[in-house]
mmCIF file of C-alpha atoms in Angstrom:
data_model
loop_
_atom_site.group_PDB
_atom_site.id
_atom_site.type_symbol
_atom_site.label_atom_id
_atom_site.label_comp_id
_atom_site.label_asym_id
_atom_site.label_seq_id
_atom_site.Cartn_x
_atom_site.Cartn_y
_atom_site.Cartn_z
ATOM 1 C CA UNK K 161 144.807 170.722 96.656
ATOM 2 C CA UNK K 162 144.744 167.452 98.784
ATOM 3 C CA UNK K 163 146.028 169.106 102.073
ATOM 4 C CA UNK K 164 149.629 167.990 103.986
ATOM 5 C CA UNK K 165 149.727 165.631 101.530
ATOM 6 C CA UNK K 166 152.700 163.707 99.830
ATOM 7 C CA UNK K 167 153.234 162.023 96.365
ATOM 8 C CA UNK K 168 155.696 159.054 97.386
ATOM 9 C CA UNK K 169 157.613 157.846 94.164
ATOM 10 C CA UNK K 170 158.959 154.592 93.360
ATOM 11 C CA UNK K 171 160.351 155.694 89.508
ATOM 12 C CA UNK K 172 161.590 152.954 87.254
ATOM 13 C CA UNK K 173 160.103 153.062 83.399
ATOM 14 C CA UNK K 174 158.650 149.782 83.447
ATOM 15 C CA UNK K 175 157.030 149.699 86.775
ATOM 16 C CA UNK K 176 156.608 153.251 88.610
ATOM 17 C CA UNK K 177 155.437 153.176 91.841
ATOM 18 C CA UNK K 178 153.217 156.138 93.360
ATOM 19 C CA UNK K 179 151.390 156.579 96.662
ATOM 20 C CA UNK K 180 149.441 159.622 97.675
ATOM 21 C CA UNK K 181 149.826 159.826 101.430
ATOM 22 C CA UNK K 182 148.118 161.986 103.741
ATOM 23 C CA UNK K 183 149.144 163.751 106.721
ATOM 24 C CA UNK K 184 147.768 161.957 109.107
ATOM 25 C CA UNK K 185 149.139 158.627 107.872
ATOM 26 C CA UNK K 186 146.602 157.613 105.927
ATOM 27 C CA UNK K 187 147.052 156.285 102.161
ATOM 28 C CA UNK K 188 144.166 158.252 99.756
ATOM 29 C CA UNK K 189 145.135 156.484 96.614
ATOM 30 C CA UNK K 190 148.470 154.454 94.992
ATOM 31 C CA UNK K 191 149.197 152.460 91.954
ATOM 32 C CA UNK K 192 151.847 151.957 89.420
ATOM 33 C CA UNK K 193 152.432 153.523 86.207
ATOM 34 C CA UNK K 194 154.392 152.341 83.078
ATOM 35 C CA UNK K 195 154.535 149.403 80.661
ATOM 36 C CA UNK K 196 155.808 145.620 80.961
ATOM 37 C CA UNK K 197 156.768 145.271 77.822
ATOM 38 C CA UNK K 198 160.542 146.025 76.891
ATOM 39 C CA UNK K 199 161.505 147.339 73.598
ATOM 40 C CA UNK K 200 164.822 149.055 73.178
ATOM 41 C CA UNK K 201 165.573 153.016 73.465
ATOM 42 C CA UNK K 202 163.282 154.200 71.467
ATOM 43 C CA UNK K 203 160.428 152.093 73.644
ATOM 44 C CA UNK K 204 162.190 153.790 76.443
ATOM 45 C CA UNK K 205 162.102 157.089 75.256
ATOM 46 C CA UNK K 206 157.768 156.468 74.729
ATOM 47 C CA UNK K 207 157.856 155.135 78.172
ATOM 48 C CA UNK K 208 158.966 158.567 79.718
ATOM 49 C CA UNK K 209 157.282 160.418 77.810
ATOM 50 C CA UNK K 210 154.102 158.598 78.923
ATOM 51 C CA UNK K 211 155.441 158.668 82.910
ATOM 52 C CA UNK K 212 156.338 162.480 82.508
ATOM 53 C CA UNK K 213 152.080 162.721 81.123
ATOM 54 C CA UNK K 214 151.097 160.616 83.812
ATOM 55 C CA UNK K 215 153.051 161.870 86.736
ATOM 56 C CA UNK K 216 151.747 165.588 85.492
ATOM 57 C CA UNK K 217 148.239 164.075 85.695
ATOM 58 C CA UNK K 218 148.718 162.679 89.109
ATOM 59 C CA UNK K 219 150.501 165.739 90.442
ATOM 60 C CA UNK K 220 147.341 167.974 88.975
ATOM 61 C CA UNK K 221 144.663 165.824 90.202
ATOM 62 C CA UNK K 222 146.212 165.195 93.750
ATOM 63 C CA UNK K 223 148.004 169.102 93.697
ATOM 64 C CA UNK K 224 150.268 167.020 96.913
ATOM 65 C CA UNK K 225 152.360 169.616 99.172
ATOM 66 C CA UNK K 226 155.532 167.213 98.529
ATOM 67 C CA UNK K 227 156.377 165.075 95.985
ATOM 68 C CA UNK K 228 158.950 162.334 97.590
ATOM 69 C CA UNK K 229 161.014 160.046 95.582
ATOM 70 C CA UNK K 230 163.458 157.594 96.290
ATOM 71 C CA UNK K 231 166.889 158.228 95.736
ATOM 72 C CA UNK K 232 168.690 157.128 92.899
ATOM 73 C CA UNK K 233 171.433 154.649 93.188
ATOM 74 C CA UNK K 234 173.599 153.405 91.395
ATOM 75 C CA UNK K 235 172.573 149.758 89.706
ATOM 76 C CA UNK K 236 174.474 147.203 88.007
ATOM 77 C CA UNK K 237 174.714 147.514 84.222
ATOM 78 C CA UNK K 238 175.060 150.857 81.916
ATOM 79 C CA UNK K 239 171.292 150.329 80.475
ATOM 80 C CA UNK K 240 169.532 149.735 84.125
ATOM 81 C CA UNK K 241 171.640 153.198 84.816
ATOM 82 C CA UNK K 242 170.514 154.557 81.191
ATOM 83 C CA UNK K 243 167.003 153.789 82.259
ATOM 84 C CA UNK K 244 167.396 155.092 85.907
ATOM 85 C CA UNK K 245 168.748 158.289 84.771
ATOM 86 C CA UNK K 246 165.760 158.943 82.195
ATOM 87 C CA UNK K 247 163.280 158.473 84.574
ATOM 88 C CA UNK K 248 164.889 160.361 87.092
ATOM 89 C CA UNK K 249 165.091 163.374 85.135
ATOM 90 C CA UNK K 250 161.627 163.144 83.659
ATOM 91 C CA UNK K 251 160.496 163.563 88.061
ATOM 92 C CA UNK K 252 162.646 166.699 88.118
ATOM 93 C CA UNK K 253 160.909 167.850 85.439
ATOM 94 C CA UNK K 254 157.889 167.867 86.290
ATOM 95 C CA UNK K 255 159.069 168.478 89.838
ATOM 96 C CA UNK K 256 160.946 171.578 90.028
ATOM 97 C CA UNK K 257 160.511 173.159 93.177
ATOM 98 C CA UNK K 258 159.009 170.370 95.459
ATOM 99 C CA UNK K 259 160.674 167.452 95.241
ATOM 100 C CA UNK K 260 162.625 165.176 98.102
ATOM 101 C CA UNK K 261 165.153 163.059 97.142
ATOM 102 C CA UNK K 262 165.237 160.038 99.725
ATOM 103 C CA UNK K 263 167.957 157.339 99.991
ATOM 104 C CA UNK K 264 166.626 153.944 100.768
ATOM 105 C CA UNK K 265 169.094 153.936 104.063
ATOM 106 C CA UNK K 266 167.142 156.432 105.346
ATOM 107 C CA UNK K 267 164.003 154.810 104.915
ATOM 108 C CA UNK K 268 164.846 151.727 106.495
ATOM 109 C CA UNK K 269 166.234 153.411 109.233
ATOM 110 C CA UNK K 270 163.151 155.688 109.912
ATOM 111 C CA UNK K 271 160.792 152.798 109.420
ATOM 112 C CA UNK K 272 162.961 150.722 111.880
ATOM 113 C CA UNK K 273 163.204 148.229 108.627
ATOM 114 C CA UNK K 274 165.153 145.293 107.013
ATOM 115 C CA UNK K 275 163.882 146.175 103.413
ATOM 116 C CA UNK K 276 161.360 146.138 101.081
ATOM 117 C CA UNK K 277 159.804 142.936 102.857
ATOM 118 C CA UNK K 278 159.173 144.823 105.697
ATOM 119 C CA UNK K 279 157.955 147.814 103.525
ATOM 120 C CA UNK K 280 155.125 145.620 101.886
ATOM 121 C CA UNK K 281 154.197 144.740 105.415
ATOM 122 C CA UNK K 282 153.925 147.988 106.359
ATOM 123 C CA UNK K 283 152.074 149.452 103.508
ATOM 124 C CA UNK K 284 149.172 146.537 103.862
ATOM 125 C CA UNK K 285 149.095 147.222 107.253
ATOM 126 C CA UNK K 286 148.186 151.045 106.719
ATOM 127 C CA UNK K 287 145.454 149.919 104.233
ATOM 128 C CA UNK K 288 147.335 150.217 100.804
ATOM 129 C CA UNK K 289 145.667 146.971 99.385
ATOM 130 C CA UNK K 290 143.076 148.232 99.119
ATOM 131 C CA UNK K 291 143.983 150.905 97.060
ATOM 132 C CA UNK K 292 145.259 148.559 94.014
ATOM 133 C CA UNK K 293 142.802 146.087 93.263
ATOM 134 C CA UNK K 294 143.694 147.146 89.775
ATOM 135 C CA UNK K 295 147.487 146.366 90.079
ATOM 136 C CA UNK K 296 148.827 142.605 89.293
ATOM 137 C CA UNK K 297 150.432 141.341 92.529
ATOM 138 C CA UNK K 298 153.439 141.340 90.609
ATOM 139 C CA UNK K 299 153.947 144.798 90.206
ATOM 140 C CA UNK K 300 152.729 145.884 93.902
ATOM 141 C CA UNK K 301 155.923 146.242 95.358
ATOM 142 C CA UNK K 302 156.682 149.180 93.261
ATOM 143 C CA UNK K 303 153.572 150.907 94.760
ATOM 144 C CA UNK K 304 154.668 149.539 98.592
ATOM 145 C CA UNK K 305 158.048 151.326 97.823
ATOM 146 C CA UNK K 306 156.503 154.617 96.780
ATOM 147 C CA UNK K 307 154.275 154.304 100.181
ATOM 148 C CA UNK K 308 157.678 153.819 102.135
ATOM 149 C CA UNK K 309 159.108 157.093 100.589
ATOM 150 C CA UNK K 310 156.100 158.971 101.331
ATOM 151 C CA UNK K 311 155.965 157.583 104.747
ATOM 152 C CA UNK K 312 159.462 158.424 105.536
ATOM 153 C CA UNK K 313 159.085 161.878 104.170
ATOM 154 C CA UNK K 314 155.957 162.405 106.696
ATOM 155 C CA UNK K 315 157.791 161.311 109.745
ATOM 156 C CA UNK K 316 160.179 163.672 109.150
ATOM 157 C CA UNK K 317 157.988 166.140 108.303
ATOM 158 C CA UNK K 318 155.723 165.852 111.431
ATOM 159 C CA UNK K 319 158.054 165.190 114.477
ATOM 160 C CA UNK K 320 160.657 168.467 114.041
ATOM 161 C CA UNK K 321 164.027 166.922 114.221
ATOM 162 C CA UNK K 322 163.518 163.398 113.650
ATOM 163 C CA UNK K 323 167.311 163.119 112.398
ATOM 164 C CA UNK K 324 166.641 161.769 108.782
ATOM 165 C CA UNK K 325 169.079 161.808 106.342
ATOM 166 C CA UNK K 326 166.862 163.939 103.698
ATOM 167 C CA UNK K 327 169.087 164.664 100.078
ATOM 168 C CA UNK K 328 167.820 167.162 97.749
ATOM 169 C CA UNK K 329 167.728 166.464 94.249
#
């Protein structure tokens, strides 16, 4: 078990973002799961099966004390909320009992952020480039999202009372 640490999701099916944060701050090891390619449900249905494999992997290797995932919001479109959903469900499942749902208002606000901008700037200034020489600079923002959920979880974690908006899922 990697100790006080947390799993920060980013979860989408074509690019999911993960960062394994420890308690101190520190990021231990992040990348991004999932395919590029786009090919309909049943490519969709593959996908999550290949996340849910993945994110069981990482959460057996790692054995994190929290697994932190952003909250899901509504997007535009019925298949971006088809997708959403799917992927959603497929980090319950393999999530049942310690997972933190995390609305991206609550990250910016405990990061003292604008957005996801300012998240990338944050996770390369902790040292998470270096964690994802293997990741196309294309698909690092995914992985600087899932440090910014893990990062929010562990300041409210640490200082008691920090006054985040934390929502279950």
């Amino acid at each position: 078990m990697t100790p006080h640490a947390i799993l920060g999701l980013d979860p989408g099916l074509r690019n999911f973002g993960w960062c394994l944060l420890l308690a101190d701050g520190t990021p231990r090891a992040a990348g991004v799961l999932g395919r590029e390619r786009d090919g309909g449900l049943g490519d969709e249905l593959l996908r999550a099966e290949e996340i849910a494999r993945d994110l069981l992997g990482l959460r057996d290797t790692f054995q994190p004390s929290m697994l932190a995932m952003e909250a899901l919001t509504f997007p535009r479109g019925a298949r971006a909320a088809r997708m959403l959903s799917l992927v959603h469900g497929v980090v319950v499942g393999v999530a049942v009992g310690y997972l933190t749902a995390i609305h991206p208002k609550s990250m910016r606000m405990a990061l003292g952020s604008a957005g996801k901008e300012d998240f990338e700037r944050l996770a390369k200034a902790a040292g998470l480039d270096a964690l994802l020489d293997r990741v196309s600079r294309a698909r690092r923002q995914h992985a600087y999202d899932a440090w910014a959920v893990a990062e929010t979880a562990r300041r409210a974690l640490t200082p008691p009372g920090a006054g985040l908006r934390m929502e279950a899922a």
